[in-house]
Short mmCIF file of C-alpha atoms and ligand atoms in Angstrom, two decimals:
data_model
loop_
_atom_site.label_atom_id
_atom_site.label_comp_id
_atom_site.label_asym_id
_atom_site.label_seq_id
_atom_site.Cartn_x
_atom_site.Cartn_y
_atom_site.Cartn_z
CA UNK A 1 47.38 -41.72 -42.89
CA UNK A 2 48.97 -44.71 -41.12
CA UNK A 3 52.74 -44.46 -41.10
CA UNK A 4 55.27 -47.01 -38.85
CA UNK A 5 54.49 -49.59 -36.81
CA UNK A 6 57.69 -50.11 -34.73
CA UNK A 7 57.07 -54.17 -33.33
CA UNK A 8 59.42 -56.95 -31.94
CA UNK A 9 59.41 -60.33 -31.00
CA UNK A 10 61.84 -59.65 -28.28
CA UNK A 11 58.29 -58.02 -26.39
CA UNK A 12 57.49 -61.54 -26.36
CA UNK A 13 60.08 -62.59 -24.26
CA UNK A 14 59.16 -60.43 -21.45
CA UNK A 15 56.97 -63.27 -20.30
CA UNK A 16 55.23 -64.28 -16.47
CA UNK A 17 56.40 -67.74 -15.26
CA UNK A 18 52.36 -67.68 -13.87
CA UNK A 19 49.29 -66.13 -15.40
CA UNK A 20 49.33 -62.44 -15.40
CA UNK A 21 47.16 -59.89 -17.17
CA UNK A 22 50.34 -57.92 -18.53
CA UNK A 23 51.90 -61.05 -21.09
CA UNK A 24 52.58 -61.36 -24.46
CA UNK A 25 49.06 -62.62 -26.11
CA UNK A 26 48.66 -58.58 -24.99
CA UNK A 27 50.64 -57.97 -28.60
CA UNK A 28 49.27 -61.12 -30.11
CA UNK A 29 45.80 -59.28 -30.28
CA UNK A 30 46.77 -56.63 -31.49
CA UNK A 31 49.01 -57.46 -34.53
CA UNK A 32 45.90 -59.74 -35.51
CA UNK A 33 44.33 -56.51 -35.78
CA UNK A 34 47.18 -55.29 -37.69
CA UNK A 35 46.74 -57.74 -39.94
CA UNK A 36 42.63 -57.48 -40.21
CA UNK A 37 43.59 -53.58 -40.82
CA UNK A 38 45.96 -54.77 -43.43
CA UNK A 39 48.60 -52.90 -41.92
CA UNK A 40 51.36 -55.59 -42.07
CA UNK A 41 53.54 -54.22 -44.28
CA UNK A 42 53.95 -50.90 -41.82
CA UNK A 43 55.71 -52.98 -39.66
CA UNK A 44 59.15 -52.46 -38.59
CA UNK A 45 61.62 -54.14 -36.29
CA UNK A 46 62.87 -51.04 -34.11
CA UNK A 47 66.52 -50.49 -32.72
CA UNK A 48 67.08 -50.92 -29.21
CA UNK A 49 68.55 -48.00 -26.84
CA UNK A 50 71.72 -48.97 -25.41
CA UNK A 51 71.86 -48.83 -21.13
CA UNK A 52 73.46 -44.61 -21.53
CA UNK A 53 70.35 -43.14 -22.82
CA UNK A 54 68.21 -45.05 -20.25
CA UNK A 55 70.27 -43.36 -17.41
CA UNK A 56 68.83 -40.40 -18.77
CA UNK A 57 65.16 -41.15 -18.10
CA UNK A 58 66.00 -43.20 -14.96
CA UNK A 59 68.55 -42.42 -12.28
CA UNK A 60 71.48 -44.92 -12.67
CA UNK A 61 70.85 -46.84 -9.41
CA UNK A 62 67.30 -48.08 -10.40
CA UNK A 63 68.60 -48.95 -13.81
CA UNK A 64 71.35 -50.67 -12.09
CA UNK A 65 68.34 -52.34 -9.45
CA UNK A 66 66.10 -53.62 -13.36
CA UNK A 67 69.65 -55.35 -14.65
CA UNK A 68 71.07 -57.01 -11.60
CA UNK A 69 67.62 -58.44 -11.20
CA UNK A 70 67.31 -59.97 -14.95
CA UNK A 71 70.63 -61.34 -14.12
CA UNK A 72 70.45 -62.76 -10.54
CA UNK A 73 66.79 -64.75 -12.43
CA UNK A 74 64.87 -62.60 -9.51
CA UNK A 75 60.84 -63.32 -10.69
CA UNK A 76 59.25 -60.26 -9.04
CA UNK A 77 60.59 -56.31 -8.41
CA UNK A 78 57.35 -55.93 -6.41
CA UNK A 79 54.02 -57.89 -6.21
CA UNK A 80 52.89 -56.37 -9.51
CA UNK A 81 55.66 -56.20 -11.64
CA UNK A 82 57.51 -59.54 -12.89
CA UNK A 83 61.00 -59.47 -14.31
CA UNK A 84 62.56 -62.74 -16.60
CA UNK A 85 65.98 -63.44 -18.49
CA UNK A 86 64.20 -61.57 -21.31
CA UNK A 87 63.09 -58.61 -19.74
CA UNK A 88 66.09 -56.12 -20.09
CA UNK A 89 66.29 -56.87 -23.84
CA UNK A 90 62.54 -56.22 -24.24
CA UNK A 91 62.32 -53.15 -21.81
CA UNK A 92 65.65 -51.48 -24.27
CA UNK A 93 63.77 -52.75 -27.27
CA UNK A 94 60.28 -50.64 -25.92
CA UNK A 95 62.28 -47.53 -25.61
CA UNK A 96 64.00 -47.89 -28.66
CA UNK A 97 60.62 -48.27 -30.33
CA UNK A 98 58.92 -45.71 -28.85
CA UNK A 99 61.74 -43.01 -29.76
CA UNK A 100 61.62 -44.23 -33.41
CA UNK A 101 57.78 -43.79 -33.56
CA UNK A 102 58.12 -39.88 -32.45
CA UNK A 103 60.96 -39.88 -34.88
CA UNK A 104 58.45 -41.26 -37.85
CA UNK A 105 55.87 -38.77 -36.73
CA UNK A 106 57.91 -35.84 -37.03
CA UNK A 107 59.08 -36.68 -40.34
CA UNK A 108 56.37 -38.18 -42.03
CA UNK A 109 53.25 -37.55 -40.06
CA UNK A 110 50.14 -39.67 -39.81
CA UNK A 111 49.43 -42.01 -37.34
CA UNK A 112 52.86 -43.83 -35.93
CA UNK A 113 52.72 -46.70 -33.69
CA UNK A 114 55.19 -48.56 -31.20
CA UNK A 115 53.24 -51.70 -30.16
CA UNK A 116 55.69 -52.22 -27.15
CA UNK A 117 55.87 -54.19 -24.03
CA UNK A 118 56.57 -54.27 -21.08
CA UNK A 119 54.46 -51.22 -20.11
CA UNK A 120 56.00 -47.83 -19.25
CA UNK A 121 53.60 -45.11 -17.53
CA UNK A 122 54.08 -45.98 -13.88
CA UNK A 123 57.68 -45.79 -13.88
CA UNK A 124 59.07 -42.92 -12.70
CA UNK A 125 63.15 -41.84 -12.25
CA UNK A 126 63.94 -43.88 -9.53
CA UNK A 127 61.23 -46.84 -10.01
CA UNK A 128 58.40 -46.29 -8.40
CA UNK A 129 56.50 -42.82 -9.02
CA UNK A 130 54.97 -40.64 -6.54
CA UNK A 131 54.05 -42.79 -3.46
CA UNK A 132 52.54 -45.59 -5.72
CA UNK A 133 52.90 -49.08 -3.55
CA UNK A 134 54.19 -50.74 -7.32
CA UNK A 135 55.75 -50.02 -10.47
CA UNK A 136 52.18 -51.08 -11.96
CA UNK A 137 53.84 -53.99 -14.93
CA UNK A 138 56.03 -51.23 -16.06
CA UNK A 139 59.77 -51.62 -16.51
CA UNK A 140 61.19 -48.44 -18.02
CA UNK A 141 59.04 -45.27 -19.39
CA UNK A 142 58.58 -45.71 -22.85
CA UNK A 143 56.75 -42.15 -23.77
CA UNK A 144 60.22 -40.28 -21.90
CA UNK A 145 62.34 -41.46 -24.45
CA UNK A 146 59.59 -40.20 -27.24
CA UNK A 147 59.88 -36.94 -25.58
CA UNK A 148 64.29 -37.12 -25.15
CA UNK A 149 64.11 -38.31 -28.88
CA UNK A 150 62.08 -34.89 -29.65
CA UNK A 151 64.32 -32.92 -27.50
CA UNK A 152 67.17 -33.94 -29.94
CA UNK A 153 65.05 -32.56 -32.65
CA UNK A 154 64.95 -29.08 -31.05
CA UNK A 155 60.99 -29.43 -30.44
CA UNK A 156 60.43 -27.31 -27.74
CA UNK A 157 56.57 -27.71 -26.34
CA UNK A 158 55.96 -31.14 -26.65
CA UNK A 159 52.56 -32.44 -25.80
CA UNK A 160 51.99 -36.12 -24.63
CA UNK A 161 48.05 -37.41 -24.38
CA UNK A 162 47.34 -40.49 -21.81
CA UNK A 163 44.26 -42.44 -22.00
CA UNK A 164 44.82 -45.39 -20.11
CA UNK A 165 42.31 -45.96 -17.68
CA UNK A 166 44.99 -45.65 -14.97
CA UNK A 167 47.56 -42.46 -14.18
CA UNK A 168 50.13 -41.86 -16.14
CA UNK A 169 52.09 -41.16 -12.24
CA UNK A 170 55.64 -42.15 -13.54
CA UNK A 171 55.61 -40.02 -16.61
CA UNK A 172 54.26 -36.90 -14.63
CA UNK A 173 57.48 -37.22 -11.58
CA UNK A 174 59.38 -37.01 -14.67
CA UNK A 175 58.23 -34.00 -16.32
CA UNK A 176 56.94 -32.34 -13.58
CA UNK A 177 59.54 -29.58 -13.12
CA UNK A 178 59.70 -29.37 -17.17
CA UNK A 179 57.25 -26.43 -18.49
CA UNK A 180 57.83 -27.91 -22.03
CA UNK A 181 55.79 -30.96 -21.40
CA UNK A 182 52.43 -30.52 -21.37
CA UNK A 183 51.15 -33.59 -20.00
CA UNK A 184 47.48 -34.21 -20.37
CA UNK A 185 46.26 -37.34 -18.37
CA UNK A 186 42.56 -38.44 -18.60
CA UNK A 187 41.81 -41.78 -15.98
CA UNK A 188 39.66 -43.17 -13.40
CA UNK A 189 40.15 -41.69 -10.19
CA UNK A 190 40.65 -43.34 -6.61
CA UNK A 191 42.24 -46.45 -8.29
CA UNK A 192 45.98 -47.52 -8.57
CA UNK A 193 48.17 -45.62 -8.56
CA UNK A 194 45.96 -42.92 -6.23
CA UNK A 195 47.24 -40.11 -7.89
CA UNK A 196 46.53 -38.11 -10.73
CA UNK A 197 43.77 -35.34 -9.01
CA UNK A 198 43.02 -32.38 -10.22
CA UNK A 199 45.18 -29.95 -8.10
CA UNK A 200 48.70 -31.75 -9.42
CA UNK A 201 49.65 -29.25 -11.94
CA UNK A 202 52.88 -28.99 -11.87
CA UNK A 203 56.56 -27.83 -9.88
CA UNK A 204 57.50 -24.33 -10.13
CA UNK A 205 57.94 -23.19 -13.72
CA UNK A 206 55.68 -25.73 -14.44
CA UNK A 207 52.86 -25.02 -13.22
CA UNK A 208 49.91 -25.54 -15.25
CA UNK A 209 51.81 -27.85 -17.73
CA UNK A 210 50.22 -30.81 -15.78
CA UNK A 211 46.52 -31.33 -16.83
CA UNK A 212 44.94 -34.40 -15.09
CA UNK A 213 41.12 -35.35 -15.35
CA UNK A 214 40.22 -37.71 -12.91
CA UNK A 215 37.05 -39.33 -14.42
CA UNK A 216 34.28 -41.03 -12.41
CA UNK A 217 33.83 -44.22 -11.75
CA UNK A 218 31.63 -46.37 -14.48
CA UNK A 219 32.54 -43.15 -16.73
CA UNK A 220 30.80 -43.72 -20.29
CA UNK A 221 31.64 -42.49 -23.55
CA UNK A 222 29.86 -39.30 -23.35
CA UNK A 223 31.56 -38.68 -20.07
CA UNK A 224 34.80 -39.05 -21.77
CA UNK A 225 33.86 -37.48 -24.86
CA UNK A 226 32.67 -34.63 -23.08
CA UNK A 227 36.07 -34.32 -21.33
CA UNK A 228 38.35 -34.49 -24.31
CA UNK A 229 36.43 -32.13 -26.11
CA UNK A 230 36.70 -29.70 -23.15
CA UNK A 231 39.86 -30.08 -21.99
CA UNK A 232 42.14 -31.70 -24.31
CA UNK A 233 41.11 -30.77 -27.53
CA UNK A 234 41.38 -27.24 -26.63
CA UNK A 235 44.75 -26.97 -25.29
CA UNK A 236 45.57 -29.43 -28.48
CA UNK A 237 43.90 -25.79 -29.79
CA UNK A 238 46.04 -23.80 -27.63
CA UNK A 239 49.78 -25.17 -28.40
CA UNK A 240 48.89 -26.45 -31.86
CA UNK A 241 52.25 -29.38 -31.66
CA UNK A 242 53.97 -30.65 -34.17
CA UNK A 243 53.63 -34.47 -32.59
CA UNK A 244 51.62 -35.72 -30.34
CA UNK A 245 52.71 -38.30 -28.17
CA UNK A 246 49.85 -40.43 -26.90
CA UNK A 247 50.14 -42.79 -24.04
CA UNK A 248 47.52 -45.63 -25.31
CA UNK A 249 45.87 -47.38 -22.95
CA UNK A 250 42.84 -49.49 -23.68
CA UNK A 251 42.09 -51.13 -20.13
CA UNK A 252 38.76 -48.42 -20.22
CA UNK A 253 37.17 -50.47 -22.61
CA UNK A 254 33.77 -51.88 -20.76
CA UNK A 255 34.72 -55.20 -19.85
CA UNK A 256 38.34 -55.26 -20.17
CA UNK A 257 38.89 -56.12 -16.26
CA UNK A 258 40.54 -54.11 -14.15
CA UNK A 259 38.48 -50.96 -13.98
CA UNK A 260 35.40 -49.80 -13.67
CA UNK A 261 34.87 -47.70 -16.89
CA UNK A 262 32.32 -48.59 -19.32
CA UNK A 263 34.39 -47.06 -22.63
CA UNK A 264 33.10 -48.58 -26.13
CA UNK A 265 34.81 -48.51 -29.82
CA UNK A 266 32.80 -45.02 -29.76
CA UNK A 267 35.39 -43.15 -27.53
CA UNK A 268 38.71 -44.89 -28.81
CA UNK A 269 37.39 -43.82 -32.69
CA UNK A 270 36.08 -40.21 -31.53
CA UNK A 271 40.13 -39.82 -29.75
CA UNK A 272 41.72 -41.16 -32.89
CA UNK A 273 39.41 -38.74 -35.04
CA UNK A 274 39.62 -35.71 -33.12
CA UNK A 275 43.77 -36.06 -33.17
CA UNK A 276 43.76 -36.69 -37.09
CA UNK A 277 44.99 -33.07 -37.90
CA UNK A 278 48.53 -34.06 -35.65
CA UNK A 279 51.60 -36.08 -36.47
CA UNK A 280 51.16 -38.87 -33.70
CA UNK A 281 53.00 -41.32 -31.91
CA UNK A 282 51.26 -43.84 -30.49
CA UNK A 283 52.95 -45.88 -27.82
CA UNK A 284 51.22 -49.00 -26.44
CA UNK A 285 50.35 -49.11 -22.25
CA UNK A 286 47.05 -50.88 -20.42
CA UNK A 287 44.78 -52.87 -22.42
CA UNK A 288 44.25 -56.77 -21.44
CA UNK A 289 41.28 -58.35 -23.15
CA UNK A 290 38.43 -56.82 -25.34
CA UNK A 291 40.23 -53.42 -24.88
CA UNK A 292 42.64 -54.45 -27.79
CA UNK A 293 40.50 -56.35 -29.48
CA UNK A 294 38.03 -53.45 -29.83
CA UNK A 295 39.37 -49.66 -28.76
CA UNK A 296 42.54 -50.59 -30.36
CA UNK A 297 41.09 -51.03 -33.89
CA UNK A 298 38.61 -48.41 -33.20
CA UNK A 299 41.30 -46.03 -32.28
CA UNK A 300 43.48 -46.25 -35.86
CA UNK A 301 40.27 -46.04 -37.41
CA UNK A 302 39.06 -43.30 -36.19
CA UNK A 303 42.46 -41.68 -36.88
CA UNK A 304 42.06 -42.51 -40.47
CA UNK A 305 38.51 -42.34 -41.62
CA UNK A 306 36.62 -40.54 -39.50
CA UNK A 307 35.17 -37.39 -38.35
CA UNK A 308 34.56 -36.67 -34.42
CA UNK A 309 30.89 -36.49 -34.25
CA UNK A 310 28.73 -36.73 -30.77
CA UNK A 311 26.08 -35.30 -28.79
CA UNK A 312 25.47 -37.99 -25.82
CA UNK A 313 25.06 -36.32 -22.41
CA UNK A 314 27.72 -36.38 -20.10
CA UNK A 315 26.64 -36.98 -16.26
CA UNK A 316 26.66 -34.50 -13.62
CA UNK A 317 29.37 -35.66 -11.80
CA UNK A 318 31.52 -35.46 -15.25
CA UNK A 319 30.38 -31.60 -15.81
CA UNK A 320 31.12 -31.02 -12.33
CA UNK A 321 35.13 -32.45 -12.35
CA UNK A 322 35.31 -30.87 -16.12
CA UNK A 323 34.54 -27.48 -14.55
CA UNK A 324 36.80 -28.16 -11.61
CA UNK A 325 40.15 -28.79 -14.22
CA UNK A 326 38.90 -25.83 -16.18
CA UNK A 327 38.63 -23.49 -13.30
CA UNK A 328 41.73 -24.71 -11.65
CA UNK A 329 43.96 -24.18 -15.31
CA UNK A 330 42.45 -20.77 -16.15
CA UNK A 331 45.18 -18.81 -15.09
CA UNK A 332 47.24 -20.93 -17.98
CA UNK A 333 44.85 -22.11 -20.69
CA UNK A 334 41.94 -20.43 -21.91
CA UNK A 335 39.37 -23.25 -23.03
ZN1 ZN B 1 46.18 -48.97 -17.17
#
């Protein structure tokens, strides 16, 4: 079942003065699959957060650092990540969206969507997350404020899924003293942001509550499928959640530019599948070209029609890292 679709203009007017891979035709693609899913009347115009609840993602100062710049008409925080007059309404508006989704999923189940710009994975409390030279497009973390609006629910183990083909590295320094977030992150390894390895599993309590899987270069479906089977449907297994919070990425997708991965519509629709059986909240990252126009689609599909079905062989190096994050989470997870 498809429930909400949380979508604003105002993620339009977080806009590049120059071309730049992170812009608005980004949400352009995929409401036209909206639309081609017949999905338009799911969509809702979300509420934005006001600047308090930010400060409890981000420490004040950075928050502070995003505002002054939107007002001063600054162009650039750092080489990667652009800032504009609309950018502070849009980055409120992404959080507001995102915290409304988990909200929807939690009440009403099914598949719940915030199609949301700017981006939010890379940024961690104070900006830039664990050594990372850039906050990687991203503004404020969108998938933190699913997991504060849960919080005020009184879920306590809340589980957040992130397939974009880069590290979720601001949304682990966040949660990575918190044993109630079980963040499983499954990317290409040795790109941007360089982090994301096997060994990071956590701070103190909460160890083992960090599950990356660093995927090899030109990774393929069945090296993917493989992994989520492994790893991340079982501890899905494991903690059975009420929601799932999944950061989407679709920048995996073969041909979608800025990685190497060589993902097709069969991974995105075997993910959406396999979660079917959870409440999920879906909240838009990477994706830049064929990406959305393909995994996106594939993705809700999956989620509503289909059954996860595969037997392709995954490659050595694959069944090698698998058994690495297996060996190194025993002690937490039994898979
Ligand atoms: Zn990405």
């Amino acid at each position: 079942m498809i429930g909400e679709i949380y979508y604003s203009r105002k993620f339009l007017q977080h806009k590049p003065e120059n071309y730049h891979p992170e812009n608005p035709g980004r949400l352009w693609i995929l409401m036209s699959a909206i639309r081609e899913l017949m999905l338009d009347d799911r969509i809702i115009e979300p509420i934005p957060v006001d600047e308090s609840f930010v400060k409890r993602i981000h420490d004040p100062a950075y928050v502070e650092l995003v505002k002054r710049a939107v007002e001063e008409g600054r162009k650039y925080l750092d080489p990667d990540t652009y800032v504009c007059p609309g950018t502070w309404e849009a980055a409120l508006m992404a959080l507001g969206a995102s915290k409304l989704a988990a909200l929807a999923a939690l009440r009403y189940g099914g598949l719940n969507m915030a199609l949301v710009r700017p981006p939010g994975h890379h940024a961690g409390k104070r900006g830039k997350a664990m050594g990372a030279p850039t906050l990687g497009f991203c503004i404020f973390n969108n998938v933190a404020a699913a997991v504060l609006a849960l919080r005020e629910e009184d879920l306590e183990k809340i589980v957040i899924i992130d397939f974009d083909a880069h590290h979720g590295n601001g949304t682990q320094e966040i949660f990575w003293q918190d044993p109630d977030v079980i963040h499983i992150d499954i990317h290409e390894r040795d790109i941007y942001p360089w982090t994301g390895y096997e060994r990071e599993i956590g701070g103190g309590l909460a160890k083992g509550s960090k599950i990356n899987i660093p995927m090899p270069h030109y990774s393929n479906d069945s090296d993917y499928i493989f992994a989520w089977d492994e790893i991340v449907v079982s501890i899905l297994e494991n903690v059975k959640p009420k929601v799932v919070l999944v950061s989407a990425g679709f920048d995996g997708f073969k041909g979608d530019g800025l990685t190497t991965l060589k993902l097709t519509e069969k991974f995105f629709s075997y993910a959406g599948a396999s979660l079917r059986r959870y409440p999920v909240a879906m909240i838009f990252e990477g994706g830049y070209d064929v990406g959305l126009k393909r995994g996106f689609p594939a993705f809700v599909k999956g989620y509503e029609e289909k059954e996860a079905k595969d037997n392709g062989q995954p490659s050595y190096e694959t069944l090698k890292i698998v058994e690495e994050v297996k060996d190194i989470l025993s002690p937490w997870w039994s898979f």
